[in-house]
Amino acid sequence: MQNIDSVASAALDLVYPRYCEACGGIADIEGRYLCWACLSNISVICTPYCATCGDPVEGAVYSRFVCSACNDNTPAFELARSAARYRGPVKELVHRLKYGSAIHLAATLCDIMVPCFDSNYASLSLDVIVCVPMYSRKERERTYNQAWVIADELSKRTGVPFWGGLLKKVKDTGTQTSYNASQRRKNIRGSFEVSQPDWCEGKRFLLVDDVMTTGSTVNEVAGLLKDNGAVSVHVLTLARG
Ligand SMILES: [Zn+2]
Ligand SMILES: [Zn+2]
């Protein structure tokens, strides 16, 4: 039997049809802002990928491997995993979330992330979910942090508590899109702070962000949490550039 919420949501859909935020067509997945065609076009990340940072590689690799970037500089985090490639419908949805005030996409985006959480991290005894913070002035301009929006929703789905304000970004690092990996590492160094350092001691963290590119940001945050006594930091991002 359908519950009241889903009956109400189906009735609302008749009056106010929801549109797919990736293609603009009718959103035919109940309660979500995505259509089945776009859902099936999402490039879900599956093996082969680096056993540490989760970076996917093309082609056939049959054994466990660690990429050269992780071999050269062991990351501060234990593992990083991303749900989908940053392309097609996922790129559109992230863009809408970031620049189009589409915070109502939280549940739609978490549908993509939850299977990745379940297959990689469900067995960990995580203490808390945190997200990569935004520089305060930038967050005021945008009025929200997109990583916070998805981390908060992920917390509701997984039951792991979320502490959005534990981390702060204290330096405006600008846009890093034109930087290579080592320039990004240098640029991001010292940009984050922990609001309650003593609390981190002995804790197991899940660090959430929307998109991971070179991993320099999540690595910097993971290093800071470890410096403050974190036992482990696992990273989960919606998308991988
Ligand atoms: Zn669509
Ligand atoms: Zn790697």
Coordinates of N, CA and C and ligand atoms in Angstrom, one line a residue, residues 50 53 67 70, ligand 2:
C50 N 42.1 3.2 -8.7 CA 43.2 3.2 -7.7 C 42.6 2.7 -6.3
C53 N 42.9 6.1 -3.8 CA 42.2 7.4 -4.1 C 40.9 7.2 -4.9
C67 N 47.6 4.1 -7.8 CA 48.1 4.9 -8.9 C 49.4 5.6 -8.5
C70 N 49.3 8.4 -5.8 CA 49.3 7.9 -4.4 C 50.6 7.2 -4.0
Ligands
ZN2 ZN 45.5 6.9 -6.2

